Short mmCIF file of C-alpha atoms and ligand atoms in Angstrom, two decimals:
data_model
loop_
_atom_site.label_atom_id
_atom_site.label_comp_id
_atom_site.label_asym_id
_atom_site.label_seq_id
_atom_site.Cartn_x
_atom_site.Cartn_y
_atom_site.Cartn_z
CA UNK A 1 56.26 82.65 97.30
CA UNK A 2 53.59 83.04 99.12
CA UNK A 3 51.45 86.80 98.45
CA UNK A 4 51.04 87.63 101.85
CA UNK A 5 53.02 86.64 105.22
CA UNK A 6 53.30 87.70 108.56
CA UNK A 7 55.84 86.73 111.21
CA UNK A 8 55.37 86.91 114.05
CA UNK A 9 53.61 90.40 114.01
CA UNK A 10 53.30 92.14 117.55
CA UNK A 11 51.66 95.82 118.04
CA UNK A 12 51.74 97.95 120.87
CA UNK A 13 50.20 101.65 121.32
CA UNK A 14 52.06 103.96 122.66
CA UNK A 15 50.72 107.13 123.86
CA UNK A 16 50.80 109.66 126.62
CA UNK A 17 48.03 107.32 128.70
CA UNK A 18 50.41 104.51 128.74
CA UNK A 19 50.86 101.20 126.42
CA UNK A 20 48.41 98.86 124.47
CA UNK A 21 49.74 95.86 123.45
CA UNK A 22 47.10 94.54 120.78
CA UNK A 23 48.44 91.94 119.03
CA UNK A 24 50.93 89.35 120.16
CA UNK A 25 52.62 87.24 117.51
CA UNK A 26 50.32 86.94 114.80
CA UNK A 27 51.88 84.19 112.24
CA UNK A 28 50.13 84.04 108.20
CA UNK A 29 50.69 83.15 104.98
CA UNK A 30 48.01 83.67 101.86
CA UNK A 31 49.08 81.94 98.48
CA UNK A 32 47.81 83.82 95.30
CA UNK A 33 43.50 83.99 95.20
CA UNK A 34 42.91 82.77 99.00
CA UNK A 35 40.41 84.92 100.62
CA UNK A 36 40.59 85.31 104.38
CA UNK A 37 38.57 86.89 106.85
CA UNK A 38 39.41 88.14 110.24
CA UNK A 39 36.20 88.15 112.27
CA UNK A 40 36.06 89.34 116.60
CA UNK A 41 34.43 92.47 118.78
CA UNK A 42 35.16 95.86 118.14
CA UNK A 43 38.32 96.84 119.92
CA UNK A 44 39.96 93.58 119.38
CA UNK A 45 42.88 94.84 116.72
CA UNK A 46 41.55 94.11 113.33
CA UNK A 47 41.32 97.52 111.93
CA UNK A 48 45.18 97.57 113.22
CA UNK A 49 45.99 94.52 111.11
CA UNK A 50 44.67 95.82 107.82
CA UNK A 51 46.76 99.16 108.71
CA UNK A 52 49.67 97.07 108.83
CA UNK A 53 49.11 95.38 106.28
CA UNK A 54 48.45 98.26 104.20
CA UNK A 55 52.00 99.99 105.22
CA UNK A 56 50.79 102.67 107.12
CA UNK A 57 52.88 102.30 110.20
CA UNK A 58 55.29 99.67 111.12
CA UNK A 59 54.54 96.92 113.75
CA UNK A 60 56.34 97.05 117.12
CA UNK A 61 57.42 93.40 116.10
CA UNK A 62 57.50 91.14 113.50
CA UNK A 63 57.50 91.49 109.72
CA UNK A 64 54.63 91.74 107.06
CA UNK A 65 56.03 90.76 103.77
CA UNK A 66 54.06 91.29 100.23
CA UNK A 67 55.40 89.00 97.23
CA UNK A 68 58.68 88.02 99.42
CA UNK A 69 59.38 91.70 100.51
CA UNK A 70 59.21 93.50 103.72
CA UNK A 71 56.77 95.98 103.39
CA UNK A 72 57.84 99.23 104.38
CA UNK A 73 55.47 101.98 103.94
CA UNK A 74 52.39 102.06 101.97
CA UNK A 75 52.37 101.24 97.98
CA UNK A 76 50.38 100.30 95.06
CA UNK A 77 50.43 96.97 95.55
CA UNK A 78 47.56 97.24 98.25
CA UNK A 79 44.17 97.88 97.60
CA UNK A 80 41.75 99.04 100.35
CA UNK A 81 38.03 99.40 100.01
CA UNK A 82 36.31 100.60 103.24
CA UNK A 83 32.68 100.81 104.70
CA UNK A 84 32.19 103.99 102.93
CA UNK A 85 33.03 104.32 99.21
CA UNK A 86 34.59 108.07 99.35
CA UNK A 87 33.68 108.91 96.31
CA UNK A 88 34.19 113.10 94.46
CA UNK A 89 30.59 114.10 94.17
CA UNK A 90 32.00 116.25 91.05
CA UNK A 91 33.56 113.64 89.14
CA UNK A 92 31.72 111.33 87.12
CA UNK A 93 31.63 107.36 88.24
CA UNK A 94 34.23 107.06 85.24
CA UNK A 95 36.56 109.37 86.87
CA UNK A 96 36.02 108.08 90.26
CA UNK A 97 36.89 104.61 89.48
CA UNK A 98 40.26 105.84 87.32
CA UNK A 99 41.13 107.95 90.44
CA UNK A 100 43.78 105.39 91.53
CA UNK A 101 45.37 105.43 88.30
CA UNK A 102 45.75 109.11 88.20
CA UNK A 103 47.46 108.65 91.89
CA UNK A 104 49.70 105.45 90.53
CA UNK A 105 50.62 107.83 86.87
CA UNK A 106 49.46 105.35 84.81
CA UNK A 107 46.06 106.27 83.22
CA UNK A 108 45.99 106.11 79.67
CA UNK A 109 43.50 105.35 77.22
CA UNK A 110 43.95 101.54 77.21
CA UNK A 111 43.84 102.10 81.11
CA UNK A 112 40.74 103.63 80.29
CA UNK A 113 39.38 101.06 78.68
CA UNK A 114 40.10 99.09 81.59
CA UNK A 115 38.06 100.90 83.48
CA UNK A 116 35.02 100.83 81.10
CA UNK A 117 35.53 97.15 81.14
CA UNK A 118 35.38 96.54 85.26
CA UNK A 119 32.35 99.08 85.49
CA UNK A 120 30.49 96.64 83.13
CA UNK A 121 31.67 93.38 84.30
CA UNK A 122 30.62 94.85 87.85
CA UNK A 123 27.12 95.75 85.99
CA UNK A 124 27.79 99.55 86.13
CA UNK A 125 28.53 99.76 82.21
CA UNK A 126 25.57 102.21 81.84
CA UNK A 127 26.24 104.58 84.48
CA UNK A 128 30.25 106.08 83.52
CA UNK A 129 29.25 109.59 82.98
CA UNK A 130 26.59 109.64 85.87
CA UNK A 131 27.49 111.12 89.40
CA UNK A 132 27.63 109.38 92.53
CA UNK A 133 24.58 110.86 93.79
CA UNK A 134 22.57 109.23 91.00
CA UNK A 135 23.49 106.19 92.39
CA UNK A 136 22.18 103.66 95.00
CA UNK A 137 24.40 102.65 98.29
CA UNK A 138 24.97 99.10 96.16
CA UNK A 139 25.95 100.79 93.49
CA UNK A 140 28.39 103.13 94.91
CA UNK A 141 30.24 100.42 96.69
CA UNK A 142 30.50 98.71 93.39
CA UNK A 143 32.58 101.45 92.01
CA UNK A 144 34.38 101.51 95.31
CA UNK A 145 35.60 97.96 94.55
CA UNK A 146 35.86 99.31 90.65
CA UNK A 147 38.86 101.90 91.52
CA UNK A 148 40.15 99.27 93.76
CA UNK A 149 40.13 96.53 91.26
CA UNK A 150 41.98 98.48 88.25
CA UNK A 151 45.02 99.15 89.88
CA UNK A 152 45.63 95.73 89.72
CA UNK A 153 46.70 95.42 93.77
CA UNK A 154 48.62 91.61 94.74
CA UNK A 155 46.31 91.81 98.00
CA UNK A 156 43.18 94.02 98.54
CA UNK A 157 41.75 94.33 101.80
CA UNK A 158 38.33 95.04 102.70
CA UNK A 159 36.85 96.68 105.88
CA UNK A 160 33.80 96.32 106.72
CA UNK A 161 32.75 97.14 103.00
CA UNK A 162 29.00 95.57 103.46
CA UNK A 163 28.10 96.81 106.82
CA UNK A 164 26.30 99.95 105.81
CA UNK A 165 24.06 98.41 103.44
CA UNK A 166 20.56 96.68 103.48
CA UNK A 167 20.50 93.56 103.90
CA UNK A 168 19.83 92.20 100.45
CA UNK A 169 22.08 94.39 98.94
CA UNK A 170 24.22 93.69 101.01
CA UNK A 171 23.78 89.68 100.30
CA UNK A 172 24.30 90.61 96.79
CA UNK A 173 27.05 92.50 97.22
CA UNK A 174 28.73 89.53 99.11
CA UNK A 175 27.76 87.37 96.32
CA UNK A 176 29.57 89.65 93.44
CA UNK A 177 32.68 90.59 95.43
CA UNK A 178 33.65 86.89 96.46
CA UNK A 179 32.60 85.66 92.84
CA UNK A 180 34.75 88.90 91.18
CA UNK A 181 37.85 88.21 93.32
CA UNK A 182 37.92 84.00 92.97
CA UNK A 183 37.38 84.68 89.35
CA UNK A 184 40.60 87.22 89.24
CA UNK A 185 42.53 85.44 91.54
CA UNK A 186 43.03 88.63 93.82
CA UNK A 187 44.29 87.71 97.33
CA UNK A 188 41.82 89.49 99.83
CA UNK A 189 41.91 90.23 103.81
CA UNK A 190 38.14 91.04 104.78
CA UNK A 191 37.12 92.73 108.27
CA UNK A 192 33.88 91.98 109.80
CA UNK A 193 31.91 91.81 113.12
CA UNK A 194 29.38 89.37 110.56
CA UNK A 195 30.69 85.64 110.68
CA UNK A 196 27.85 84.47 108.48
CA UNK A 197 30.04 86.75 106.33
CA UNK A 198 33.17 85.67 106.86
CA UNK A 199 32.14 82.00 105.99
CA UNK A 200 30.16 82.78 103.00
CA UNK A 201 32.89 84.65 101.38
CA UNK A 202 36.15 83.56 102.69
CA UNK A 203 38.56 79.85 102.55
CA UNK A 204 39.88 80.89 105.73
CA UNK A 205 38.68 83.27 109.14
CA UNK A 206 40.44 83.94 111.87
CA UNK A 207 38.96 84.24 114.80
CA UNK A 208 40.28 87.42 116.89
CA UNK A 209 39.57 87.55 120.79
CA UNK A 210 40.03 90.87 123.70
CA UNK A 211 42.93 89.34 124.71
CA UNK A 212 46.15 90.08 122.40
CA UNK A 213 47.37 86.83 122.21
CA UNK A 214 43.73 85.10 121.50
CA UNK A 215 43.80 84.78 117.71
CA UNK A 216 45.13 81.72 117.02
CA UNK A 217 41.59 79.99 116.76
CA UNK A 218 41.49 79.16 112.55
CA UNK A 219 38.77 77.77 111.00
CA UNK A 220 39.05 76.59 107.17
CA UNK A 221 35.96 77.44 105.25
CA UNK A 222 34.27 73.85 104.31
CA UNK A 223 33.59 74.47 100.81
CA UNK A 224 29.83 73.44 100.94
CA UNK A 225 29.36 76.24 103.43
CA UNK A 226 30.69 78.71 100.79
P1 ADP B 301 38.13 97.95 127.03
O1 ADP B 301 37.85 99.35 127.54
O2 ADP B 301 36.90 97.11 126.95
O3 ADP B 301 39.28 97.29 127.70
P2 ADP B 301 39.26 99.22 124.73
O4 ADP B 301 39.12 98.91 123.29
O5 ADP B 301 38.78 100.56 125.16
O6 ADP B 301 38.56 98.06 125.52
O7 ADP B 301 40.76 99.10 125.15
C1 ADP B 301 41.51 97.91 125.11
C2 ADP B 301 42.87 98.23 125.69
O8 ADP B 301 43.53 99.21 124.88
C3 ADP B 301 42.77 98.83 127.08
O9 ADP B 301 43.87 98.38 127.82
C4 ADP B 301 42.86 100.33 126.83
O10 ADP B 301 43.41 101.02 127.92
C5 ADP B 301 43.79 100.38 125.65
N1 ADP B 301 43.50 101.54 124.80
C6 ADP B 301 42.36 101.77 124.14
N2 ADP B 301 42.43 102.89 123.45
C7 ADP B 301 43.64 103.38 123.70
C8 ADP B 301 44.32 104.55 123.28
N3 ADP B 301 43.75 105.42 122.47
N4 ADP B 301 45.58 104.72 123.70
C9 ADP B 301 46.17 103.81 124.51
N5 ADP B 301 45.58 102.72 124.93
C10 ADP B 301 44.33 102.52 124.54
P1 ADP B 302 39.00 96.75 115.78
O1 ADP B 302 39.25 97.14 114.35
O2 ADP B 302 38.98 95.27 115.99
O3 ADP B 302 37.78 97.40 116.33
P2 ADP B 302 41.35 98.37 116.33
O4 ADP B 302 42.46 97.73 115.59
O5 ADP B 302 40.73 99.58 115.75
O6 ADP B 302 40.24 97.27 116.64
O7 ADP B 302 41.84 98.74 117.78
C1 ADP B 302 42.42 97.80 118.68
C2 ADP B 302 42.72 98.47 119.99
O8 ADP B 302 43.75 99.42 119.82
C3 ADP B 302 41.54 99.21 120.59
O9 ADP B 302 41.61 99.04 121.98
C4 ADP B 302 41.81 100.64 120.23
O10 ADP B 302 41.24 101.52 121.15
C5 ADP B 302 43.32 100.71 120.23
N1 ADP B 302 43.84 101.68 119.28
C6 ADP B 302 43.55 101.72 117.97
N2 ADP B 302 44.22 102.72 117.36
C7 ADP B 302 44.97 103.30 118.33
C8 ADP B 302 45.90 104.38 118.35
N3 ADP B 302 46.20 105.05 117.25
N4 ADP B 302 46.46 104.71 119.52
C9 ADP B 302 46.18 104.02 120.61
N5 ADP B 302 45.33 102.99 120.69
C10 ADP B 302 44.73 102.64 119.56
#
């Protein structure tokens, strides 16, 4: 089964200035690990993809089905890290990145541990009992991705998670995130206006236009490229 499929996924806005209709039969499947990225100017209905993806209101038309289910309303099984990491200036990085756990009810201390072990594998292993405003933009985003990562989501989606950073950073950042993922075999959806982006990180982008039905343009991700 494949992680992640749409059918045939239509969305219109509705609203007291009339209708939208931004997206017009969107068709996709990811199997387990694939990385894609959906790449096109602001306005175009990315942002609204990841939403539906993530449960948070139903498509007009069309399905989006996680692990062979219909997906119905928001749940566990999604991660989301966005362009700015959100973190509690009061709680420690440790507590930051367990927040999700203490959401889902299952922190413990071998949950714990867990989280130790991401922080370090995502070179943070020094800096659990600081506070995020001992830390660098980088660095923050890396726990972003840390809280993310220990819930143990089937599909995490990322927008725009780079965009605020420098641009070496944020090269690095790319770097670690795509390695992190391929290595966990987490299935990812990444939104960005950055197509040098898109290919460096991703198997697979689709290309999103103005027009609703304009995003059938696919490119698959050469391997050399990546
Ligand atoms: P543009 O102004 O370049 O067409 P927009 O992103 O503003 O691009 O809008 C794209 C389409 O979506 C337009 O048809 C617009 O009327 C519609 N639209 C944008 N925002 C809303 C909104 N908040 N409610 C309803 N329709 C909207
Ligand atoms: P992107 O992420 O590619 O910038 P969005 O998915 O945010 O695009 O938005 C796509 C279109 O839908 C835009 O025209 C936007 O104005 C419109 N839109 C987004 N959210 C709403 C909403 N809640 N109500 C009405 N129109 C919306």
């Amino acid at each position: 089964t494949p992680v992640l499929q749409l059918a045939d996924l239509s969305h219109v806005y509705v609203n007291e200035k009339g209708a939208a209709l931004v997206l017009e039969g969107l068709q996709l499947s990811l199997s387990r690990g694939e990385f894609l990225s959906l790449v096109g100017p602001s306005g175009c209905g990315k942002t609204t993809v990841l939403n539906l993806l993530a449960g948070l209101f139903p498509p007009t038309m069309g399905r989006v089905m996680l692990g062979g289910e219909t997906v119905t309303g928001p749940s566990p099984k999604v991660g989301y890290m966005l362009q700015q990491d959100y973190l509690f200036p009061w709680r420690s990085i440790r507590d930051n990145a367990a927040i999700g756990l203490e959401i889902n009810g299952t922190k413990t201390r071998a949950s714990m541990e867990a989280v130790d072990e991401v922080l370090s594998e995502l070179g943070l292993g020094g800096y659990g009992s600081r506070y995020p405003h001992e830390l660098s933009g980088g660095m923050r985003q890396r726990v972003a991705l840390a809280r993310t990562l220990v819930t143990e989501p089937e599909l995490l989606l990322l927008d725009e998670p780079f965009s605020a950073l420098d641009l070496h950073i944020k090269l690095q950042l790319e770097e670690l995130v795509q390695r992190t993922l391929k290595r966990l075999s987490k299935t990812a959806v990444l939104v960005t206006h950055d197509l040098a982006e898109a290919a460096a990180m991703s198997d697979r982008v689709i290309v999103m236009g103005r027009n609703p039905g304009r995003f059938r343009s696919e490119l698959v991700v050469p391997e050399e490229i990546r």
